[in-house]
XYZ file of C-alpha atoms in Angstrom:
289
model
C 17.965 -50.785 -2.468
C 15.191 -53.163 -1.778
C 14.616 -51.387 1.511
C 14.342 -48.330 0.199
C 11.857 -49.488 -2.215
C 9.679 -51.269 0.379
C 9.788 -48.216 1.976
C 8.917 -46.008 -1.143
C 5.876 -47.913 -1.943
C 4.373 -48.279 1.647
C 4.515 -44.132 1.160
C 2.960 -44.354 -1.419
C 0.224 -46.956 0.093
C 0.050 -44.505 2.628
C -0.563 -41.299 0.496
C -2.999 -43.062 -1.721
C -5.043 -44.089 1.727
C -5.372 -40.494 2.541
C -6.415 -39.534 -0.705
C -9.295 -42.245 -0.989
C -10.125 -40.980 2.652
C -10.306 -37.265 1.597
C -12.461 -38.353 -1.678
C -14.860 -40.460 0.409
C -15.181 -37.138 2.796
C -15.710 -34.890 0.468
C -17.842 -37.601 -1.992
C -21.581 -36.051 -1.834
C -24.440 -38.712 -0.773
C -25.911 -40.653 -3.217
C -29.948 -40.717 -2.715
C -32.653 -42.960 -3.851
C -36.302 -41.662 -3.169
C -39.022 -44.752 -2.612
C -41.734 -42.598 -1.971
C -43.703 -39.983 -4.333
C -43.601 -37.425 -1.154
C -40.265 -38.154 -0.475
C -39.055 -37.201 -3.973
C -41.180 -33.813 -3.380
C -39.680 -33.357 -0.226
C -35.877 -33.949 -1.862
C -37.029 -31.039 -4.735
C -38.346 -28.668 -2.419
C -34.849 -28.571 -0.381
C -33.142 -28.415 -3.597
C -31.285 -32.146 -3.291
C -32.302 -32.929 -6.270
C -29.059 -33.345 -7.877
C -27.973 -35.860 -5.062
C -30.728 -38.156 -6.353
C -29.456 -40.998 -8.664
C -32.935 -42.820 -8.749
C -36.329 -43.175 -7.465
C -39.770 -45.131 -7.754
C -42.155 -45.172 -9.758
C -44.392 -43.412 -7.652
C -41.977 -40.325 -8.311
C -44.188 -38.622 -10.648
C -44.068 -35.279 -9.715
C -42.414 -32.877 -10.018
C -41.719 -33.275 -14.106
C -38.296 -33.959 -13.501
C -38.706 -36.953 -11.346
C -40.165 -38.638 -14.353
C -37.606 -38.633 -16.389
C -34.684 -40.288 -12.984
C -33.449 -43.697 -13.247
C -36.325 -45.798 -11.949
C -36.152 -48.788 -9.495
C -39.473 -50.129 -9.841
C -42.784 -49.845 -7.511
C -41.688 -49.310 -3.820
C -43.186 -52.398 -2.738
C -41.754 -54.487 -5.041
C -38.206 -53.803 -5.278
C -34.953 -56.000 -5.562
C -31.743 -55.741 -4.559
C -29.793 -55.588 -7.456
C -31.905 -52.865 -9.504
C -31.218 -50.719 -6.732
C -27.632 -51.978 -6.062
C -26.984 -50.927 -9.062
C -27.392 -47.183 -9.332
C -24.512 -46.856 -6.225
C -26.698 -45.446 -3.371
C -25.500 -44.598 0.134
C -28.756 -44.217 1.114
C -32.507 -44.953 0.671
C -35.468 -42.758 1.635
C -38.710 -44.007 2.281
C -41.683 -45.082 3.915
C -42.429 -48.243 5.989
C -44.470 -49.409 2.926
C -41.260 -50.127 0.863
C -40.306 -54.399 0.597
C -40.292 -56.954 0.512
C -38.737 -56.745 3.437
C -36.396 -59.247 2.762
C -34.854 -56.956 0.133
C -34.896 -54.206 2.516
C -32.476 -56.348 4.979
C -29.963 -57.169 1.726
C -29.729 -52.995 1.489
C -28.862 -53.190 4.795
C -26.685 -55.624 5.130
C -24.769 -54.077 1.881
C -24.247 -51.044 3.792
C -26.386 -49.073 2.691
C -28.578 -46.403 5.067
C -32.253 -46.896 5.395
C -33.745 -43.678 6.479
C -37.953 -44.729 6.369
C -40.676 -42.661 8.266
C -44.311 -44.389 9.238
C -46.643 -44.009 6.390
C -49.655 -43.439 9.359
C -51.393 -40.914 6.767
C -50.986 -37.700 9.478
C -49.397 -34.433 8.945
C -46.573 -36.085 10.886
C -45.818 -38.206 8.283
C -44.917 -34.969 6.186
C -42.802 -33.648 9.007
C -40.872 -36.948 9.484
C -40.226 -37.086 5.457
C -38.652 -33.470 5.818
C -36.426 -34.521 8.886
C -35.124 -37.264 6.995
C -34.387 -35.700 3.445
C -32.806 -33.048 5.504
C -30.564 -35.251 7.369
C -29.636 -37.765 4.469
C -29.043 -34.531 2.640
C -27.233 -32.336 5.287
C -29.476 -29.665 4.358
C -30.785 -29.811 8.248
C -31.715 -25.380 8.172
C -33.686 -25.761 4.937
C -35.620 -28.455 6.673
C -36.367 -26.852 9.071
C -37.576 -23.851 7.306
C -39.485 -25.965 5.224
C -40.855 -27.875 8.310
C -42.132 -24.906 9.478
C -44.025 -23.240 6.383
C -45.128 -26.515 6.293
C -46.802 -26.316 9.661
C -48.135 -22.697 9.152
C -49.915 -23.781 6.094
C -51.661 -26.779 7.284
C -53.004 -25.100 10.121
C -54.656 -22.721 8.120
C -55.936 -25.271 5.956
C -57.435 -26.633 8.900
C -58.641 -23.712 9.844
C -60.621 -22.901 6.763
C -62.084 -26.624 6.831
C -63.703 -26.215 10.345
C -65.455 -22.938 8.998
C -66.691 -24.526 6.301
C -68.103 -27.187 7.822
C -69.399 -24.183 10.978
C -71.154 -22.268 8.021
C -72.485 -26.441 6.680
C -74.111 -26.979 9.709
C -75.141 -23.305 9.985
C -77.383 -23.573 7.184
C -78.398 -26.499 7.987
C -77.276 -28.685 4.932
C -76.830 -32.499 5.065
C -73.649 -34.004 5.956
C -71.560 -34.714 2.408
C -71.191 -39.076 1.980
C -68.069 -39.504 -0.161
C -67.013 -42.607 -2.140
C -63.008 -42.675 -2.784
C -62.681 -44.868 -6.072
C -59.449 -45.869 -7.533
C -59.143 -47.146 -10.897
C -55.847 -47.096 -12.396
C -55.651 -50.975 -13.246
C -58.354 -53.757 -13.408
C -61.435 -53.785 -11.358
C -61.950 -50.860 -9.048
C -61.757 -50.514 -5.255
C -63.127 -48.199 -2.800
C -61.318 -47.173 0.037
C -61.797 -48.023 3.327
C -60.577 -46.951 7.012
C -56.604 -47.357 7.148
C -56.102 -45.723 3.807
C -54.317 -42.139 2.753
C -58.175 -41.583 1.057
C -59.914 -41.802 4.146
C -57.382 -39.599 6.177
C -57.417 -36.965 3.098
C -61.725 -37.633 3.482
C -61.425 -36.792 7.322
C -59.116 -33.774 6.884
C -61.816 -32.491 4.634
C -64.641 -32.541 6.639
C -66.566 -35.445 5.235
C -67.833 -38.901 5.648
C -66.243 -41.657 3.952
C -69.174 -44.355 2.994
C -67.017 -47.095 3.123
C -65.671 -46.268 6.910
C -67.110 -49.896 7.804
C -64.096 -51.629 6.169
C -60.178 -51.369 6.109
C -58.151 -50.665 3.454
C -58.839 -51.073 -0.138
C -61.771 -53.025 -1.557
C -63.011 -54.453 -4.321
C -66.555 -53.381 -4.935
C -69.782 -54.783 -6.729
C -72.268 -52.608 -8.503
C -74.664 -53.453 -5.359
C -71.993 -52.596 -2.655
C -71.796 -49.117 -4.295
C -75.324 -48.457 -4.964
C -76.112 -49.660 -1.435
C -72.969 -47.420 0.031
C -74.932 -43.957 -2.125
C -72.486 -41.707 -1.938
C -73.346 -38.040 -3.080
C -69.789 -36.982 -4.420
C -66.978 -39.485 -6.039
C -63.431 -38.532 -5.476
C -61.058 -40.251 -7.602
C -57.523 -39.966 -9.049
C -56.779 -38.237 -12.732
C -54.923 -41.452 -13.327
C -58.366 -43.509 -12.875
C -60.247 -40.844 -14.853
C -57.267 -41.587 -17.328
C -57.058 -44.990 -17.149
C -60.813 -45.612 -17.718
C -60.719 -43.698 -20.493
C -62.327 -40.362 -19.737
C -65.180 -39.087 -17.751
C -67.477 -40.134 -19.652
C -66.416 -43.939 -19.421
C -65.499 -43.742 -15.705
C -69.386 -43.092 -14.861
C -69.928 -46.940 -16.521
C -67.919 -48.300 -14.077
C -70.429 -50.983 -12.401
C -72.836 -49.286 -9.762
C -71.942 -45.965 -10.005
C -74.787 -44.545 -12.271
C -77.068 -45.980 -9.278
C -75.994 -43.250 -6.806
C -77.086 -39.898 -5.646
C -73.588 -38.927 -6.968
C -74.351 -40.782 -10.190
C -77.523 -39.172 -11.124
C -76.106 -35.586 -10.421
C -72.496 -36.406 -12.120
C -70.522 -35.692 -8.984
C -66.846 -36.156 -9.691
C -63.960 -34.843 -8.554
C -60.061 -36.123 -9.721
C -57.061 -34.734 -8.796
C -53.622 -35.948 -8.857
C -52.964 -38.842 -7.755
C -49.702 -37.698 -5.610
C -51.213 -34.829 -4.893
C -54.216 -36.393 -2.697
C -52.045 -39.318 -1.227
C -48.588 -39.109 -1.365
C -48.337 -36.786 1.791
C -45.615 -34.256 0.354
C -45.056 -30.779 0.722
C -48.765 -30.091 -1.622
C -50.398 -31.180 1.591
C -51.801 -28.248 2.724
C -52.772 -26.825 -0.880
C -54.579 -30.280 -1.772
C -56.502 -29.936 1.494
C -57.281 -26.529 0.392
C -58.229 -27.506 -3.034
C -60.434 -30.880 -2.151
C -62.173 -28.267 0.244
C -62.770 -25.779 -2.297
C -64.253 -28.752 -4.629
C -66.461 -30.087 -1.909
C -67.892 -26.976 -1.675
């Protein structure tokens, strides 16, 4: 009798292994997006239901407002994101600490992050993941391709633009990239997604002398005299409105100043590298204009 229970019940161990097995087959991937692009790229493949959070740089599109959030990308910790039950994480080098990044790891979960280098290939590398982490490998490709088409036409149109510029003989365009979203602003140097968006467009970027992000001082940008200010919405936003952006120390100094030059787009948009590469390119062009 005892035997023959023994025996019942490993059969029944047994059984209940193969059905966790099967379940943990057939259990779909559990995603969370640390990059704004990323979560683009996850929408445009139509994974979006395989993501059960993201960062806060997830803004767009409308939907990826409103998914469980996990903080800003570089400052994340283990547990928020332990939390939600990923298998995996997708992502750009830029995520951390990386001391966090090695506890996801070691927890067992998959990293999939791409070089944030700013370049078109940063786009195709978020695809290739999301694709893979997805198992949606023929809409990435697809994707990757459109993707391609369309920014080489952007290009395209930029270097005519700039043919018929010179053509005519008008003055190379100086550009001042100004974020503003919290406390003091900063300009953006070499190094930067605002640069590479700058150089894509056909323009100089007057603060090419330094790296990264910088504080400025109302000299520093009446010195730098840019003729056109990009910025984000979210600056224009956050500094209450056009009007009050233009008070923003130095600016009213400049060539761009005098002749209320401004341009703000989405934030995203301009430097998250996602799939609205090739339209944003299109549409800084069309601004610059």
């Amino acid at each position: 009798m005892k035997r023959r229970l023994l025996l019942q019940g490993a059969a029944a161990s047994m059984a209940l292994g193969r059905v966790a097995l099967a379940h943990a087959q057939d259990t779909a991937p559990r995603l969370i997006s640390l990059s704004g692009g990323m979560t683009e790229v996850v929408y445009r493949l139509g994974a979006e239901r395989l993501l059960v959070g993201t960062d806060t740089t997830s803004t767009y599109p409308a939907a990826a407002v409103r998914t469980p959030k996990v903080g800003y990308m570089r400052q994340l910790s283990a547990e928020g994101v332990l939390a939600l039950r990923p298998t995996a994480l997708l992502g750009t080098d830029e995520a951390g600490p990386a001391r966090v990044l090695d506890q996801l790891k070691s927890a067992g979960l998959a990293l999939h992050l791409v070089s944030a280098d700013h370049s078109f290939e940063e786009l195709r590398a978020k695809v290739r993941a999301v694709a893979q982490a997805s198992a949606r490998l023929e809409a990435g490709r697809a994707l990757e391709a459109d993707l391609h088409a369309r920014w080489q036409a952007s290009l395209q149109r930029v270097a005519q633009a700039e043919q018929q510029r010179k053509a005519q003989n008008r003055p190379e365009r100086r550009v001042l990239f100004l974020m503003a979203h919290s406390g003091r602003p900063q300009g953006a140097g070499t190094d930067t997604a605002a640069h590479a968006m700058l150089t894509f467009a056909g323009v100089r970027n007057v603060l090419a002398g330094g790296h990264g992000y910088q504080a400025l001082t109302a000299e520093a940008v009446a010195q730098a005299a840019p003729d056109i200010i990009i910025t984000t919405q979210e600056s224009v936003d956050a500094s209450g409105g056009v009007e009050r952006f233009w008070q923003h120390p130095g600016l009213a100094f400049t060539p761009a100043g005098r002749q209320q030059r401004l341009i703000a787009m989405d934030a995203m948009a301009l430097l998250g590298f996602g799939p609205r590469l090739p339209d944003t390119l299109d549409e800084l062009r069309q601004k610059l204009a």
